[in-house]
C-alpha cells in the first residue's frame, strides 16, 4: 500500500509539472523577471488558498481592497474636520471645562478597541431585537441597482431614498469604527502645536502691541 501511494504521488506530481509546462509557466526558481540570472528573480506573489473559503487569497484581497480604500477615503476627512478644529479650540481655552472634557472624551474613545466597538455597534444598532437602525452587512440594499442616484419620488408618488443615501446608510457603522480612535491623536497633536506657538516670541510680541487673540 505504501509503494502504491508513492507511485500515485509521483504520477500526480508529474501531471502537475506537465500542466505547468502546458500553461507556459516556468519552474519556481526561474519564474518572473530575472534580476540576478540563476539567483534572484521577481514574480507575482502566490499567497495560496484561503482555508475558510477555498478561494485564492489574492482574489479575496482584490475584492476587499476597493471597499477598504473607499471606507478610509470617507473616514480620513471626517477625522481631520473634527479633530483639528476641536484641538484648536482646546488650545485657545486651555484649562477650561471644554479643554478637559473634550480631552477626557477623546481619550475614552481612543481606549475602546475597534473590534469591540464594531461588535457593540452591530449588536445594538443593527440588531432587530434592539434599535435595528442600520444594516448589519453589505454596502447596498438588494434592490439598490434599481434606485435612482438621489432621493426623490417616482411616477407613482412613492418616496425612494436613492442609491447615494442607501450607500451612506450602509457605511455609517464601519466609518464610525474607523474615525473615533483618530480623534484623540490628531486633536492632541493640534493642541500641543498651538500651545507651542502661543508661547513663541512673535506671538508675545504681537500681543504686547495690542493684537487680539
mmCIF file of C-alpha atoms in Angstrom:
data_model
loop_
_atom_site.group_PDB
_atom_site.id
_atom_site.type_symbol
_atom_site.label_atom_id
_atom_site.label_comp_id
_atom_site.label_asym_id
_atom_site.label_seq_id
_atom_site.Cartn_x
_atom_site.Cartn_y
_atom_site.Cartn_z
ATOM 1 C CA UNK A 1 0.000 0.000 0.000
ATOM 2 C CA UNK A 2 2.867 2.354 0.736
ATOM 3 C CA UNK A 3 4.527 1.756 -2.647
ATOM 4 C CA UNK A 4 1.237 2.350 -4.440
ATOM 5 C CA UNK A 5 0.765 5.626 -2.578
ATOM 6 C CA UNK A 6 4.281 6.741 -3.533
ATOM 7 C CA UNK A 7 3.676 5.832 -7.166
ATOM 8 C CA UNK A 8 0.351 7.710 -7.164
ATOM 9 C CA UNK A 9 2.022 10.755 -5.606
ATOM 10 C CA UNK A 10 4.805 10.649 -8.195
ATOM 11 C CA UNK A 11 2.284 10.371 -11.029
ATOM 12 C CA UNK A 12 0.324 13.329 -9.643
ATOM 13 C CA UNK A 13 3.499 15.383 -9.392
ATOM 14 C CA UNK A 14 4.415 14.523 -12.970
ATOM 15 C CA UNK A 15 0.952 15.553 -14.195
ATOM 16 C CA UNK A 16 1.325 18.800 -12.275
ATOM 17 C CA UNK A 17 4.656 19.550 -13.948
ATOM 18 C CA UNK A 18 3.181 18.751 -17.348
ATOM 19 C CA UNK A 19 0.256 21.054 -16.608
ATOM 20 C CA UNK A 20 2.603 23.882 -15.605
ATOM 21 C CA UNK A 21 4.632 23.390 -18.779
ATOM 22 C CA UNK A 22 1.460 23.368 -20.904
ATOM 23 C CA UNK A 23 0.352 26.662 -19.338
ATOM 24 C CA UNK A 24 3.633 28.257 -20.307
ATOM 25 C CA UNK A 25 4.783 28.755 -16.710
ATOM 26 C CA UNK A 26 8.342 28.365 -15.567
ATOM 27 C CA UNK A 27 9.650 26.490 -12.534
ATOM 28 C CA UNK A 28 9.687 28.391 -9.252
ATOM 29 C CA UNK A 29 13.412 29.072 -9.367
ATOM 30 C CA UNK A 30 13.189 30.627 -12.848
ATOM 31 C CA UNK A 31 9.827 32.375 -12.554
ATOM 32 C CA UNK A 32 9.351 36.096 -13.031
ATOM 33 C CA UNK A 33 11.784 38.733 -14.204
ATOM 34 C CA UNK A 34 15.425 37.748 -13.567
ATOM 35 C CA UNK A 35 17.406 40.266 -11.535
ATOM 36 C CA UNK A 36 20.460 38.083 -10.983
ATOM 37 C CA UNK A 37 20.259 35.222 -13.526
ATOM 38 C CA UNK A 38 20.050 31.883 -11.775
ATOM 39 C CA UNK A 39 19.951 33.504 -8.334
ATOM 40 C CA UNK A 40 17.242 36.151 -7.976
ATOM 41 C CA UNK A 41 14.040 36.935 -9.847
ATOM 42 C CA UNK A 42 10.865 38.887 -9.159
ATOM 43 C CA UNK A 43 7.422 37.392 -9.855
ATOM 44 C CA UNK A 44 3.830 37.978 -8.814
ATOM 45 C CA UNK A 45 3.398 36.554 -5.284
ATOM 46 C CA UNK A 46 1.471 33.355 -4.765
ATOM 47 C CA UNK A 47 -0.385 33.868 -1.478
ATOM 48 C CA UNK A 48 -2.001 30.440 -1.558
ATOM 49 C CA UNK A 49 -5.580 29.374 -0.921
ATOM 50 C CA UNK A 50 -7.742 30.629 1.963
ATOM 51 C CA UNK A 51 -8.764 27.774 4.254
ATOM 52 C CA UNK A 52 -12.071 29.476 5.153
ATOM 53 C CA UNK A 53 -13.444 29.865 1.623
ATOM 54 C CA UNK A 54 -11.226 27.718 -0.595
ATOM 55 C CA UNK A 55 -10.555 30.716 -2.859
ATOM 56 C CA UNK A 56 -7.155 32.202 -3.791
ATOM 57 C CA UNK A 57 -6.047 34.770 -1.234
ATOM 58 C CA UNK A 58 -5.101 37.257 -3.953
ATOM 59 C CA UNK A 59 -8.677 37.226 -5.289
ATOM 60 C CA UNK A 60 -10.071 37.856 -1.808
ATOM 61 C CA UNK A 61 -7.685 40.783 -1.387
ATOM 62 C CA UNK A 62 -8.709 42.223 -4.744
ATOM 63 C CA UNK A 63 -12.353 42.083 -3.626
ATOM 64 C CA UNK A 64 -11.743 43.654 -0.202
ATOM 65 C CA UNK A 65 -9.211 46.323 -1.179
ATOM 66 C CA UNK A 66 -11.617 48.669 -3.042
ATOM 67 C CA UNK A 67 -14.026 48.594 -0.095
ATOM 68 C CA UNK A 68 -11.207 49.305 2.356
ATOM 69 C CA UNK A 69 -9.965 52.230 0.276
ATOM 70 C CA UNK A 70 -13.482 53.651 -0.013
ATOM 71 C CA UNK A 71 -14.095 53.481 3.742
ATOM 72 C CA UNK A 72 -10.764 55.143 4.522
ATOM 73 C CA UNK A 73 -11.329 57.884 1.945
ATOM 74 C CA UNK A 74 -14.534 58.681 3.813
ATOM 75 C CA UNK A 75 -13.049 58.312 7.307
ATOM 76 C CA UNK A 76 -9.886 60.419 6.940
ATOM 77 C CA UNK A 77 -11.614 63.715 6.006
ATOM 78 C CA UNK A 78 -14.060 63.260 8.886
ATOM 79 C CA UNK A 79 -11.181 62.741 11.340
ATOM 80 C CA UNK A 80 -9.426 65.900 10.163
ATOM 81 C CA UNK A 81 -12.588 68.022 10.035
ATOM 82 C CA UNK A 82 -13.430 67.125 13.639
ATOM 83 C CA UNK A 83 -10.048 66.716 15.333
ATOM 84 C CA UNK A 84 -8.206 69.794 14.040
ATOM 85 C CA UNK A 85 -10.880 72.410 14.909
ATOM 86 C CA UNK A 86 -11.506 70.787 18.290
ATOM 87 C CA UNK A 87 -7.781 70.749 19.010
ATOM 88 C CA UNK A 88 -7.516 74.434 18.123
ATOM 89 C CA UNK A 89 -10.457 75.316 20.371
ATOM 90 C CA UNK A 90 -8.975 73.264 23.214
ATOM 91 C CA UNK A 91 -5.683 75.152 22.874
ATOM 92 C CA UNK A 92 -7.348 78.574 22.924
ATOM 93 C CA UNK A 93 -9.325 77.534 26.016
ATOM 94 C CA UNK A 94 -6.533 75.770 27.856
ATOM 95 C CA UNK A 95 -7.574 74.511 31.298
ATOM 96 C CA UNK A 96 -11.272 75.189 30.721
ATOM 97 C CA UNK A 97 -14.093 72.682 31.102
ATOM 98 C CA UNK A 98 -14.198 72.355 27.315
ATOM 99 C CA UNK A 99 -10.483 71.512 27.132
ATOM 100 C CA UNK A 100 -10.550 68.969 29.957
ATOM 101 C CA UNK A 101 -13.877 67.419 28.990
ATOM 102 C CA UNK A 102 -13.010 67.079 25.317
ATOM 103 C CA UNK A 103 -9.614 65.576 26.159
ATOM 104 C CA UNK A 104 -11.222 63.057 28.502
ATOM 105 C CA UNK A 105 -13.861 62.141 25.924
ATOM 106 C CA UNK A 106 -11.303 61.585 23.169
ATOM 107 C CA UNK A 107 -9.086 59.569 25.498
ATOM 108 C CA UNK A 108 -12.036 57.374 26.485
ATOM 109 C CA UNK A 109 -12.924 56.783 22.831
ATOM 110 C CA UNK A 110 -9.285 56.026 22.000
ATOM 111 C CA UNK A 111 -9.246 53.381 24.754
ATOM 112 C CA UNK A 112 -12.103 51.377 23.177
ATOM 113 C CA UNK A 113 -10.755 48.648 20.856
ATOM 114 C CA UNK A 114 -12.092 48.932 17.319
ATOM 115 C CA UNK A 115 -13.134 45.267 17.252
ATOM 116 C CA UNK A 116 -15.166 45.707 20.439
ATOM 117 C CA UNK A 117 -16.786 48.867 19.095
ATOM 118 C CA UNK A 118 -17.745 47.049 15.895
ATOM 119 C CA UNK A 119 -19.330 44.181 17.815
ATOM 120 C CA UNK A 120 -21.260 46.560 20.092
ATOM 121 C CA UNK A 121 -22.495 48.735 17.245
ATOM 122 C CA UNK A 122 -23.592 45.746 15.222
ATOM 123 C CA UNK A 123 -25.166 44.088 18.259
ATOM 124 C CA UNK A 124 -27.223 47.110 19.304
ATOM 125 C CA UNK A 125 -27.602 49.444 16.317
ATOM 126 C CA UNK A 126 -28.125 46.730 13.684
ATOM 127 C CA UNK A 127 -29.841 44.048 15.768
ATOM 128 C CA UNK A 128 -33.584 43.583 15.147
ATOM 129 C CA UNK A 129 -34.024 42.897 18.878
ATOM 130 C CA UNK A 130 -32.704 46.370 19.792
ATOM 131 C CA UNK A 131 -32.549 49.557 17.709
ATOM 132 C CA UNK A 132 -32.297 47.975 14.240
ATOM 133 C CA UNK A 133 -31.370 51.375 12.786
ATOM 134 C CA UNK A 134 -28.639 50.261 10.392
ATOM 135 C CA UNK A 135 -27.959 47.233 8.158
ATOM 136 C CA UNK A 136 -25.716 44.552 9.579
ATOM 137 C CA UNK A 137 -23.862 43.664 6.360
ATOM 138 C CA UNK A 138 -23.266 44.695 2.769
ATOM 139 C CA UNK A 139 -22.679 48.022 1.055
ATOM 140 C CA UNK A 140 -26.089 48.342 -0.597
ATOM 141 C CA UNK A 141 -29.608 47.028 -0.398
ATOM 142 C CA UNK A 142 -30.650 44.119 -2.587
ATOM 143 C CA UNK A 143 -32.653 46.393 -4.887
ATOM 144 C CA UNK A 144 -30.005 49.146 -4.996
ATOM 145 C CA UNK A 145 -29.393 48.631 -8.721
ATOM 146 C CA UNK A 146 -32.914 49.859 -9.435
ATOM 147 C CA UNK A 147 -32.558 53.010 -7.304
ATOM 148 C CA UNK A 148 -32.030 56.444 -8.757
ATOM 149 C CA UNK A 149 -28.914 58.285 -7.600
ATOM 150 C CA UNK A 150 -30.538 60.951 -5.409
ATOM 151 C CA UNK A 151 -33.598 60.795 -3.150
ATOM 152 C CA UNK A 152 -36.965 61.584 -4.676
ATOM 153 C CA UNK A 153 -40.392 60.304 -5.662
ATOM 154 C CA UNK A 154 -41.168 58.040 -8.597
ATOM 155 C CA UNK A 155 -44.050 58.284 -11.070
ATOM 156 C CA UNK A 156 -46.425 56.747 -8.532
ATOM 157 C CA UNK A 157 -45.537 59.318 -5.889
ATOM 158 C CA UNK A 158 -43.714 56.795 -3.684
ATOM 159 C CA UNK A 159 -40.654 58.101 -1.868
ATOM 160 C CA UNK A 160 -37.269 56.493 -2.548
ATOM 161 C CA UNK A 161 -34.145 57.389 -0.587
ATOM 162 C CA UNK A 162 -31.916 56.789 -3.608
ATOM 163 C CA UNK A 163 -28.686 54.882 -4.205
ATOM 164 C CA UNK A 164 -26.431 57.505 -2.584
ATOM 165 C CA UNK A 165 -28.377 57.652 0.680
ATOM 166 C CA UNK A 166 -28.590 53.863 0.705
ATOM 167 C CA UNK A 167 -24.797 53.595 0.408
ATOM 168 C CA UNK A 168 -24.279 56.181 3.159
ATOM 169 C CA UNK A 169 -26.727 54.289 5.390
ATOM 170 C CA UNK A 170 -24.704 51.098 4.905
ATOM 171 C CA UNK A 171 -21.284 52.637 5.659
ATOM 172 C CA UNK A 172 -22.205 54.667 8.761
ATOM 173 C CA UNK A 173 -21.247 51.945 11.255
ATOM 174 C CA UNK A 174 -17.956 50.895 9.557
ATOM 175 C CA UNK A 175 -16.857 54.511 9.195
ATOM 176 C CA UNK A 176 -17.746 55.193 12.829
ATOM 177 C CA UNK A 177 -15.416 52.397 13.894
ATOM 178 C CA UNK A 178 -12.624 53.914 11.800
ATOM 179 C CA UNK A 179 -12.921 57.551 12.882
ATOM 180 C CA UNK A 180 -13.442 57.647 16.642
ATOM 181 C CA UNK A 181 -9.957 56.411 17.515
ATOM 182 C CA UNK A 182 -8.260 59.027 15.330
ATOM 183 C CA UNK A 183 -9.852 61.997 17.073
ATOM 184 C CA UNK A 184 -7.661 61.741 20.172
ATOM 185 C CA UNK A 185 -4.269 61.544 18.448
ATOM 186 C CA UNK A 186 -4.793 64.305 15.911
ATOM 187 C CA UNK A 187 -6.627 66.590 18.349
ATOM 188 C CA UNK A 188 -3.869 66.297 20.956
ATOM 189 C CA UNK A 189 -1.200 66.934 18.336
ATOM 190 C CA UNK A 190 -3.026 70.035 17.113
ATOM 191 C CA UNK A 191 -3.496 71.307 20.656
ATOM 192 C CA UNK A 192 0.166 70.794 21.521
ATOM 193 C CA UNK A 193 1.313 72.564 18.351
ATOM 194 C CA UNK A 194 -0.997 75.517 19.008
ATOM 195 C CA UNK A 195 0.186 75.879 22.617
ATOM 196 C CA UNK A 196 3.800 75.769 21.456
ATOM 197 C CA UNK A 197 3.199 78.662 19.074
ATOM 198 C CA UNK A 198 1.234 80.615 21.671
ATOM 199 C CA UNK A 199 4.435 80.794 23.724
ATOM 200 C CA UNK A 200 6.606 81.865 20.800
ATOM 201 C CA UNK A 201 8.336 85.235 20.815
ATOM 202 C CA UNK A 202 6.479 86.603 17.793
ATOM 203 C CA UNK A 203 3.116 85.811 19.379
ATOM 204 C CA UNK A 204 4.049 87.516 22.652
ATOM 205 C CA UNK A 205 5.316 90.497 20.665
ATOM 206 C CA UNK A 206 2.040 90.737 18.747
ATOM 207 C CA UNK A 207 0.058 90.552 21.989
ATOM 208 C CA UNK A 208 2.199 93.272 23.582
ATOM 209 C CA UNK A 209 1.388 95.534 20.613
ATOM 210 C CA UNK A 210 -2.327 95.104 21.241
ATOM 211 C CA UNK A 211 -3.368 92.431 18.753
ATOM 212 C CA UNK A 212 -6.381 90.377 19.789
ATOM 213 C CA UNK A 213 -6.088 86.628 20.340
#
